[in-house]
XYZ file of C-alpha atoms in Angstrom:
655
model
C 148.174 43.905 112.631
C 146.621 47.230 113.456
C 149.872 49.028 112.533
C 149.950 47.350 109.173
C 146.180 48.415 108.645
C 147.149 51.900 109.585
C 150.079 51.900 107.089
C 147.916 50.676 104.324
C 145.292 53.300 104.735
C 147.633 56.418 104.591
C 149.593 57.981 101.835
C 148.632 59.450 98.393
C 146.961 56.226 97.123
C 144.340 56.329 99.817
C 143.773 60.054 99.035
C 143.076 59.246 95.444
C 140.749 56.448 96.370
C 138.795 58.580 98.831
C 138.569 61.368 96.124
C 137.155 58.851 93.634
C 134.590 57.663 96.220
C 133.408 61.231 96.821
C 132.580 61.730 93.147
C 129.268 59.840 93.233
C 128.419 61.514 96.485
C 128.555 64.855 94.805
C 125.687 63.984 92.565
C 123.226 63.450 95.463
C 123.998 66.481 97.575
C 121.795 69.556 97.259
C 122.888 71.816 94.360
C 123.062 74.821 96.570
C 126.208 73.454 98.017
C 127.764 73.524 94.676
C 126.614 77.029 93.693
C 123.107 76.160 92.391
C 119.886 77.560 93.576
C 118.764 74.547 95.568
C 115.674 72.409 95.542
C 113.755 74.496 98.179
C 114.678 77.901 96.778
C 113.473 80.153 93.887
C 116.533 82.382 93.744
C 119.934 83.075 95.270
C 122.053 86.258 95.468
C 125.794 85.665 95.999
C 128.703 87.950 96.601
C 132.422 87.197 96.660
C 134.083 87.616 100.015
C 135.366 91.104 100.839
C 138.961 89.906 101.089
C 138.941 88.313 97.658
C 136.773 90.446 95.262
C 137.872 88.562 92.203
C 136.945 85.133 93.645
C 135.667 82.853 90.910
C 132.009 81.556 91.411
C 132.719 77.897 90.579
C 132.838 75.027 93.019
C 134.625 74.534 95.452
C 135.614 78.430 95.656
C 131.972 79.160 95.735
C 132.045 78.002 99.234
C 133.794 81.158 100.202
C 131.136 83.391 98.691
C 128.354 84.937 100.800
C 125.055 83.530 99.742
C 121.550 84.740 100.497
C 118.696 82.511 99.336
C 115.124 83.134 98.626
C 112.949 80.139 99.745
C 109.945 78.899 98.050
C 108.057 79.637 101.245
C 109.355 83.254 101.427
C 108.298 83.745 97.795
C 104.864 82.238 98.249
C 104.158 84.396 101.440
C 105.239 87.629 99.565
C 103.185 86.540 96.396
C 100.100 85.807 98.577
C 100.506 89.374 100.050
C 100.571 90.855 96.631
C 97.439 88.867 95.751
C 95.516 90.113 98.649
C 96.598 93.635 97.950
C 95.386 93.255 94.272
C 92.179 91.893 95.465
C 91.569 94.791 97.757
C 92.406 97.262 94.940
C 90.226 95.502 92.252
C 87.367 94.310 94.347
C 84.904 92.225 92.304
C 86.993 92.677 89.066
C 89.893 90.771 90.606
C 90.633 87.581 88.530
C 92.847 85.075 90.429
C 93.781 83.359 87.219
C 94.970 86.410 85.511
C 96.987 87.362 88.516
C 98.757 84.002 88.395
C 101.014 85.143 85.452
C 104.688 84.397 85.133
C 105.135 88.214 84.740
C 103.488 88.958 88.056
C 105.521 86.119 89.774
C 108.802 87.551 88.398
C 107.856 91.083 89.447
C 107.519 89.891 93.022
C 110.597 87.797 92.886
C 112.472 90.826 91.599
C 111.575 92.796 94.684
C 112.776 89.968 96.988
C 116.034 89.757 95.070
C 116.552 93.608 95.389
C 116.037 93.237 99.213
C 118.771 90.563 99.318
C 121.059 92.588 97.238
C 120.809 95.648 99.737
C 121.058 93.269 102.692
C 124.364 91.781 101.320
C 125.516 95.350 100.705
C 124.745 96.322 104.177
C 126.464 93.334 105.561
C 129.654 94.118 103.546
C 129.349 97.655 104.773
C 129.316 96.250 108.279
C 125.996 97.754 109.217
C 124.627 96.408 112.579
C 121.255 97.312 113.968
C 121.251 97.543 117.881
C 118.700 96.330 120.177
C 117.595 99.886 121.100
C 116.804 100.677 117.416
C 114.779 97.532 116.989
C 112.929 98.323 120.326
C 112.164 101.863 119.357
C 110.846 100.957 115.895
C 108.541 98.281 117.360
C 107.298 100.709 120.098
C 106.317 103.115 117.358
C 103.953 100.706 115.462
C 100.357 101.749 116.025
C 99.015 98.145 115.790
C 100.993 97.411 119.036
C 99.604 100.482 121.008
C 96.742 100.879 123.460
C 95.748 104.287 124.600
C 98.689 105.719 122.512
C 101.288 103.647 124.283
C 103.017 100.434 123.440
C 101.310 97.461 125.151
C 102.973 94.126 125.483
C 99.809 92.135 125.473
C 98.609 93.919 122.295
C 101.966 93.173 120.809
C 101.763 89.495 121.322
C 98.270 89.227 120.250
C 98.828 91.163 117.012
C 101.767 88.965 116.291
C 99.744 85.814 116.878
C 97.089 86.903 114.413
C 99.464 88.011 111.765
C 100.041 85.940 108.506
C 102.019 83.915 109.117
C 101.912 84.012 112.896
C 105.240 85.069 114.568
C 106.772 85.056 118.017
C 108.263 88.279 119.350
C 111.778 86.878 118.664
C 110.860 86.049 115.061
C 109.304 89.622 114.666
C 112.320 91.326 116.171
C 114.620 89.610 113.824
C 112.477 90.467 110.891
C 112.586 94.146 112.060
C 116.461 93.909 112.459
C 116.759 92.486 109.003
C 114.465 94.993 107.442
C 116.191 98.016 109.139
C 119.675 96.680 108.139
C 118.770 96.399 104.496
C 116.853 99.673 104.428
C 119.645 101.883 105.896
C 121.625 102.626 102.676
C 118.621 103.071 100.307
C 116.768 105.243 102.762
C 119.809 107.403 103.306
C 120.180 107.887 99.641
C 116.389 108.656 99.246
C 116.727 111.245 101.956
C 119.789 112.737 100.338
C 117.966 113.724 97.190
C 117.887 117.405 96.299
C 116.707 119.803 93.613
C 118.434 123.176 93.083
C 116.431 126.436 92.997
C 117.163 126.692 89.249
C 115.733 123.137 88.533
C 112.530 123.902 90.429
C 112.025 127.403 88.923
C 112.609 125.926 85.428
C 109.959 123.320 85.900
C 107.663 125.841 87.368
C 108.148 127.892 84.266
C 107.394 124.968 82.008
C 104.276 123.938 84.088
C 102.986 127.533 83.912
C 103.848 128.069 80.324
C 101.087 129.188 77.968
C 101.051 129.299 74.059
C 99.220 131.363 71.624
C 97.920 128.961 68.954
C 95.642 128.884 66.028
C 93.928 125.704 64.732
C 92.644 125.070 61.217
C 90.289 122.204 61.252
C 90.048 120.195 58.012
C 86.777 118.881 56.946
C 86.056 115.271 58.266
C 87.009 112.587 55.732
C 84.333 111.809 53.214
C 83.019 108.417 53.049
C 85.050 106.174 50.768
C 82.793 104.415 48.217
C 85.329 103.164 45.828
C 85.431 99.437 44.966
C 87.549 97.089 47.002
C 89.092 94.110 45.240
C 89.265 90.552 46.604
C 92.971 90.817 46.778
C 92.726 93.942 48.943
C 90.233 92.214 51.156
C 92.465 89.155 51.535
C 95.463 91.169 52.202
C 93.751 93.399 54.859
C 92.153 90.326 56.511
C 95.547 88.516 56.760
C 97.395 91.668 57.949
C 94.903 92.413 60.869
C 94.054 89.022 62.376
C 93.173 90.490 65.829
C 90.555 92.753 64.313
C 88.308 90.033 63.092
C 87.731 87.709 65.970
C 84.571 86.505 67.648
C 84.867 86.908 71.431
C 84.264 84.003 73.750
C 80.624 83.491 74.720
C 78.587 81.239 77.063
C 74.910 80.430 77.512
C 73.644 79.670 80.925
C 70.702 78.059 82.773
C 70.191 79.360 86.392
C 67.883 79.179 89.362
C 67.369 82.361 91.435
C 66.460 82.418 95.017
C 65.341 85.658 96.599
C 63.770 86.030 99.993
C 61.950 89.162 98.963
C 59.944 87.086 96.465
C 59.208 84.285 98.737
C 55.893 83.932 100.616
C 56.219 86.001 103.886
C 56.669 84.147 107.101
C 53.734 84.087 109.622
C 54.014 86.613 112.506
C 55.348 85.070 115.686
C 52.828 84.428 118.586
C 53.168 85.976 121.976
C 54.831 83.080 123.624
C 57.661 83.027 121.122
C 58.139 86.791 121.557
C 58.284 86.599 125.312
C 60.691 83.611 125.175
C 63.002 85.770 122.863
C 62.726 88.592 125.305
C 63.759 86.302 128.143
C 66.662 84.847 126.219
C 67.997 88.288 125.120
C 66.997 90.339 128.061
C 70.544 91.549 128.477
C 70.143 93.440 125.278
C 67.595 95.735 126.710
C 69.478 96.525 129.851
C 71.530 99.808 129.802
C 75.164 99.355 130.654
C 76.328 99.471 134.278
C 78.501 102.564 134.635
C 80.478 103.999 137.481
C 81.665 107.603 137.901
C 84.877 107.122 139.581
C 87.956 108.996 140.889
C 91.433 107.463 141.925
C 94.751 108.207 143.397
C 97.702 106.285 141.949
C 100.762 105.597 143.968
C 103.521 104.025 141.800
C 105.606 101.275 143.415
C 109.037 100.303 142.635
C 110.323 96.818 141.980
C 111.974 96.170 145.335
C 110.023 95.114 148.412
C 110.879 98.290 150.392
C 109.458 100.658 147.633
C 106.367 98.416 147.380
C 105.624 98.603 151.166
C 106.135 102.321 151.183
C 103.727 102.943 148.252
C 101.173 100.571 149.950
C 101.482 102.464 153.340
C 101.132 105.727 151.583
C 98.099 104.632 149.688
C 96.499 103.279 152.899
C 97.136 106.592 154.604
C 95.558 108.567 151.794
C 92.549 106.267 151.780
C 92.010 106.755 155.461
C 92.149 110.549 155.064
C 89.571 110.493 152.147
C 87.214 108.188 154.293
C 87.478 110.674 157.275
C 86.289 113.580 154.892
C 89.372 115.009 153.253
C 88.833 116.588 149.906
C 89.523 113.571 147.486
C 90.237 115.848 144.513
C 92.752 117.847 146.521
C 94.549 114.602 147.752
C 94.648 113.347 144.025
C 96.141 116.566 142.727
C 98.845 116.545 145.563
C 99.831 112.825 145.566
C 98.642 110.871 142.415
C 101.219 109.584 140.015
C 98.581 109.316 137.227
C 99.439 112.306 135.044
C 96.389 111.730 132.901
C 93.903 112.327 135.795
C 96.002 114.085 138.386
C 95.125 117.590 137.256
C 91.384 116.948 137.297
C 91.390 115.681 140.808
C 91.696 111.990 139.751
C 88.488 112.020 137.784
C 88.124 108.926 135.499
C 84.746 109.723 134.087
C 82.040 107.250 133.702
C 83.714 103.748 133.618
C 82.145 100.431 132.095
C 83.227 96.945 132.614
C 86.166 95.814 130.379
C 87.970 99.223 130.397
C 90.141 98.991 133.459
C 92.611 96.373 134.697
C 90.970 93.527 136.479
C 91.913 94.260 140.263
C 90.738 97.881 139.834
C 87.553 96.872 137.977
C 86.730 94.148 140.485
C 86.937 96.567 143.454
C 85.125 99.442 141.634
C 82.091 97.316 140.748
C 81.804 95.901 144.264
C 81.562 99.410 145.822
C 78.457 101.476 146.637
C 78.103 105.037 145.693
C 80.214 107.311 148.047
C 82.557 104.543 149.231
C 86.367 104.921 149.234
C 88.557 101.821 149.081
C 92.164 101.268 148.903
C 94.880 100.384 148.603
C 94.095 98.277 145.511
C 97.170 96.753 143.906
C 97.606 96.496 140.060
C 100.452 96.329 137.645
C 100.495 100.115 137.769
C 101.021 100.386 141.491
C 98.466 101.053 144.364
C 95.158 102.689 143.894
C 92.715 104.638 146.186
C 89.332 104.500 144.516
C 86.266 106.712 145.143
C 82.954 105.825 143.589
C 80.955 108.902 143.167
C 77.914 107.879 141.266
C 76.244 104.651 139.684
C 73.934 104.614 136.608
C 72.646 102.021 134.228
C 71.577 98.481 134.826
C 67.917 99.054 134.332
C 65.971 96.872 131.943
C 63.321 98.004 129.380
C 59.949 96.091 129.894
C 58.606 93.598 127.321
C 55.699 95.906 126.238
C 58.201 98.655 125.236
C 60.325 96.390 123.006
C 57.624 94.115 121.643
C 57.517 95.586 118.206
C 61.160 95.388 117.848
C 61.191 91.764 118.840
C 58.273 91.037 116.381
C 60.211 92.618 113.504
C 63.346 90.800 114.321
C 61.596 87.437 114.728
C 59.927 88.000 111.392
C 63.295 88.706 109.763
C 64.863 85.612 111.472
C 61.959 83.324 110.205
C 62.143 84.721 106.721
C 65.942 84.177 106.707
C 65.506 80.674 108.113
C 62.907 79.802 105.383
C 65.365 81.176 102.680
C 68.400 79.234 104.148
C 66.343 75.972 104.311
C 65.249 76.335 100.631
C 68.756 77.210 99.564
C 70.201 74.329 101.644
C 67.778 71.810 100.139
C 68.589 72.982 96.526
C 72.363 72.795 97.213
C 72.046 69.238 98.723
C 69.992 67.986 95.710
C 72.446 69.598 93.318
C 75.473 68.041 95.060
C 73.695 64.638 94.444
C 73.641 65.309 90.619
C 76.110 68.072 90.048
C 75.780 68.182 86.268
C 71.964 68.941 86.214
C 70.002 71.771 87.482
C 66.584 70.988 86.374
C 65.717 68.056 88.621
C 66.794 69.902 91.907
C 64.906 73.013 90.789
C 61.838 71.044 90.094
C 61.887 69.239 93.473
C 62.158 72.469 95.540
C 59.506 74.170 93.156
C 61.637 77.002 91.646
C 61.749 77.740 87.884
C 64.931 77.220 85.807
C 65.672 80.353 83.606
C 68.107 80.723 80.706
C 70.243 83.588 79.454
C 72.735 83.895 76.551
C 74.763 83.531 74.498
C 76.597 86.549 75.880
C 80.332 87.696 75.908
C 82.125 89.664 78.637
C 81.052 92.783 76.921
C 77.419 91.995 76.114
C 76.426 90.315 79.556
C 73.135 91.703 80.953
C 70.640 90.908 83.709
C 72.055 88.581 86.402
C 74.919 87.763 84.026
C 76.176 91.394 84.424
C 76.820 90.740 88.125
C 80.623 90.581 88.320
C 80.598 87.403 90.512
C 78.187 85.654 88.126
C 80.230 86.729 85.085
C 83.480 85.519 86.599
C 81.976 82.130 87.445
C 80.265 81.816 83.983
C 83.646 82.054 82.266
C 85.556 80.079 84.810
C 87.404 76.906 83.431
C 85.670 74.654 85.972
C 82.077 75.595 84.826
C 82.858 75.817 81.083
C 84.740 72.486 80.936
C 82.977 70.285 83.446
C 79.376 71.465 82.905
C 78.636 71.415 86.613
C 76.324 73.621 88.616
C 78.067 76.575 90.481
C 77.975 76.890 94.179
C 75.337 79.640 95.311
C 76.491 83.031 94.108
C 75.235 85.799 96.400
C 73.682 88.850 94.568
C 72.663 90.557 97.673
C 71.742 89.349 101.236
C 69.205 86.570 100.993
C 69.402 86.641 97.279
C 71.588 84.181 95.349
C 71.744 82.262 92.058
C 73.119 78.860 91.008
C 74.186 78.666 87.360
C 75.360 76.019 84.896
C 76.956 76.737 81.516
C 74.934 75.017 78.772
C 77.002 76.174 75.861
C 80.523 77.640 75.388
C 82.018 79.072 72.209
C 85.758 79.884 72.583
C 87.214 82.994 71.025
C 88.116 82.301 67.453
C 88.759 83.969 64.182
C 85.648 85.021 62.174
C 85.939 83.321 58.812
C 86.653 85.729 55.889
C 83.328 85.000 54.204
C 81.508 86.215 57.250
C 83.938 89.099 58.007
C 83.949 90.339 54.427
C 81.748 93.323 55.043
C 83.639 94.317 58.203
C 87.006 94.040 56.213
C 85.584 96.232 53.371
C 84.381 98.869 55.866
C 87.831 98.798 57.694
C 89.572 99.258 54.279
C 87.389 102.146 53.267
C 87.652 103.862 56.682
C 91.500 103.469 56.427
C 91.483 104.988 52.979
C 89.361 107.961 54.069
C 91.753 108.645 57.016
C 94.773 108.377 54.788
C 93.248 110.908 52.458
C 92.582 113.213 55.315
C 96.001 112.818 56.638
C 97.524 113.448 53.104
C 95.390 116.737 52.939
C 96.843 117.732 56.375
C 100.392 116.927 55.274
C 99.830 119.053 52.082
C 98.648 122.041 54.103
C 101.425 121.562 56.562
C 103.988 121.731 53.600
C 102.394 124.995 52.392
C 102.815 126.484 55.794
C 106.436 125.484 56.111
C 106.907 126.916 52.672
C 106.030 130.377 53.984
C 102.211 130.683 53.619
C 100.271 131.855 56.697
C 97.615 129.731 58.286
C 94.997 132.471 58.136
C 95.540 132.860 54.281
C 95.329 129.152 53.714
C 92.185 128.839 55.983
C 90.462 131.621 53.926
C 91.458 129.997 50.539
C 90.476 126.509 51.456
C 87.392 127.721 53.440
C 88.698 125.903 56.714
C 87.287 126.674 60.295
C 90.003 128.774 62.109
C 89.974 128.455 65.848
C 92.254 130.872 67.781
C 93.351 129.922 71.231
C 95.516 132.652 72.817
C 97.228 131.788 76.120
C 96.392 128.068 75.975
C 97.651 126.518 79.276
C 99.701 123.360 79.215
C 97.273 121.283 81.141
C 94.038 122.430 79.391
C 92.344 119.587 77.323
C 91.566 122.014 74.454
C 90.499 121.553 71.812
C 91.306 117.841 72.791
C 93.827 116.220 75.117
C 95.842 114.980 72.076
C 95.767 118.427 70.480
C 97.068 120.097 73.568
C 99.827 117.673 73.934
C 100.772 118.122 70.238
C 100.798 122.041 70.662
C 103.313 121.791 73.600
C 105.384 119.186 71.930
C 106.574 121.357 68.925
C 109.475 123.698 69.463
C 108.852 127.271 70.303
C 108.595 129.620 67.330
C 111.989 131.169 66.053
C 111.583 134.850 66.001
C 108.483 135.890 63.923
C 108.221 132.481 62.332
C 105.487 130.219 63.895
C 106.035 126.651 64.749
C 103.523 124.260 62.900
C 102.218 120.870 63.522
C 99.197 118.606 62.860
C 97.070 116.473 65.084
C 94.261 113.842 64.519
C 90.939 115.013 66.108
C 88.596 112.629 68.061
C 86.188 112.407 65.083
C 88.990 111.143 62.752
C 89.574 114.477 60.990
C 92.808 116.402 61.143
C 93.789 119.789 62.142
C 96.964 121.793 61.536
C 98.106 124.427 64.013
C 100.469 127.302 64.321
C 102.138 128.395 67.526
C 102.924 131.997 67.425
C 103.985 132.836 70.957
C 105.319 131.120 74.022
C 104.942 132.671 77.422
C 106.924 131.056 80.341
C 105.176 130.663 83.598
C 105.504 133.672 86.064
C 107.106 132.621 89.240
C 105.766 135.583 91.038
C 102.260 134.186 90.579
C 103.201 130.751 92.257
C 102.766 130.964 95.980
C 105.770 130.146 98.099
C 104.238 127.076 99.635
C 103.483 125.612 96.235
C 107.088 126.465 95.191
C 108.473 124.697 98.281
C 106.223 121.747 97.799
C 107.353 121.215 94.134
C 110.996 121.443 95.346
C 110.405 118.810 97.918
C 108.687 116.528 95.326
C 111.671 116.892 92.956
C 114.115 116.194 95.777
C 112.042 112.942 96.568
C 112.199 111.965 92.889
C 115.962 112.571 92.795
C 116.347 110.521 96.070
C 114.274 107.690 94.725
C 116.225 107.654 91.602
C 119.513 107.589 93.489
C 118.288 104.740 95.609
C 117.097 102.779 92.552
C 120.567 103.436 90.902
C 122.317 102.107 93.862
C 120.295 98.857 94.010
C 120.696 98.378 90.250
C 124.353 99.049 90.393
C 124.939 96.739 93.310
C 122.912 93.994 91.514
C 125.390 94.112 88.655
C 128.256 93.367 91.161
C 126.516 90.249 92.538
C 125.649 86.954 90.997
C 121.777 86.352 90.804
C 120.427 82.897 90.034
C 116.725 82.323 89.496
C 114.886 78.962 89.247
C 111.623 79.840 87.428
C 110.377 76.269 87.669
C 110.057 76.746 91.384
C 107.602 79.719 91.089
């Protein structure tokens, strides 16, 4: 029976049946197995196997490809880091809603993709990061150091407080991966160079000066010609962004300010004395010990430990018998930091030394020598030379300070109680501010309507302005949480009216449209006059002669430097954009001035920068900067080139 069953379940027929049974299974497995991005990933970078560069990317051959996926969690972690960086840079102007754009998300994702590209390239190049390289890199990180040296406790504490928290093994793997994927780009960046000719050519350009003359045309005359309805309609339809009414809101608000509240009553004597008793430790100077020590390092084996302990005991006995402690330290101590000063540690407070050392030191009397004291560094012989601190200041001496602090505390408590009552009442009726304000006895004030650009008073505060135009307050009509304007000074606001950004109807914008048309016509007339003057110059006439004929103001600027904003930034840029004069024939150009008028200019001479006037350090710095630019360009070109060789898939819906 079993043999018949075995016979019936073998052969090509069963193979076909099993294949058919697998088809529906394929529709329920994760797409990432078939070459897709996968439900838990936002992107995937794939490369064909090194032994089959032309391998197709379709399933099932895609199983042979090397895949590096970027998970949703990885993306969100990196995006949150970018958000925190933007918040630090922009401060109160940071708008989280504007940051949450698809463009910003794709920028962050692009960086993650580039990292996976160089990581794949490093793996294909068989780059391996050894344990020693990882350890050296971690030991060099300042956040993991104490007193300039790597500290294991500091290392673990910093990792536990990082976002997200990491174990040492996790961090070491992160460092290993980061080093692996940075090897090639870093090497390319460091390989950049600039030739002497390139740096000298740039220095000559940067130091270049030009002799130029400007002829300023008169400011355009006001256009008073009639404007037809057809012209108005055409201009209005052609410039829709110019005639819009910005978004505006009106607010009602309650302002609480401790400075304007009735002052708290001065505290009585009993209250002040109780505060003094409760906080007496504040008025006691720190207990300090002037100490010296001798450190005898101990090995890991028992024999070395015993030998170190015996040596420390012998030195302690000699010191107690009157031997010069400083001389003993210079001759025997293994603490290189204090050895040359006779073991002097200076004034020591609690919390500075390791616990066994500290416990022994603060149990000693001045003049005592104790040891050996074992710590993680070895065996110590300790001498306490002097004690100071530990004395308390009397109540009468600190009474005024206590009274001022108590008054401040009572004022803050009154403010917090009032603010808390207001918040509690608002939470009971979050769409109304008047009832809560009336119950706590503060007035409701109003402001607006105002736009982002016209906000004034409390509305001009960045935090208030952001809240006033937030979707939650505009759409729900609820009262905001307290917004701090300053310590013990806040407001709660409610949007009472909101007008979204919208087009200004033509009948209301008519005068603005007419003014825009006339302004444009005046500018065009001025530009046309400048073009006519420029044509005459290019026809052979001189700027000086034309300026005299047309009664134009002529402004000579000999030796104009490239970076000088004269007569304007745009004019300087225009002067250094035109080609150098050919022979005795000047180069001509025109530029629009800040007041809307035009100027034509003639460049008569170009003087390259004098390398002899540039100090050698400045030349070397420029050459180094050019080399860095060249190296950065090489690294970017490498990443871009490798990215074209790989298959990159992105799932924007997961962002």
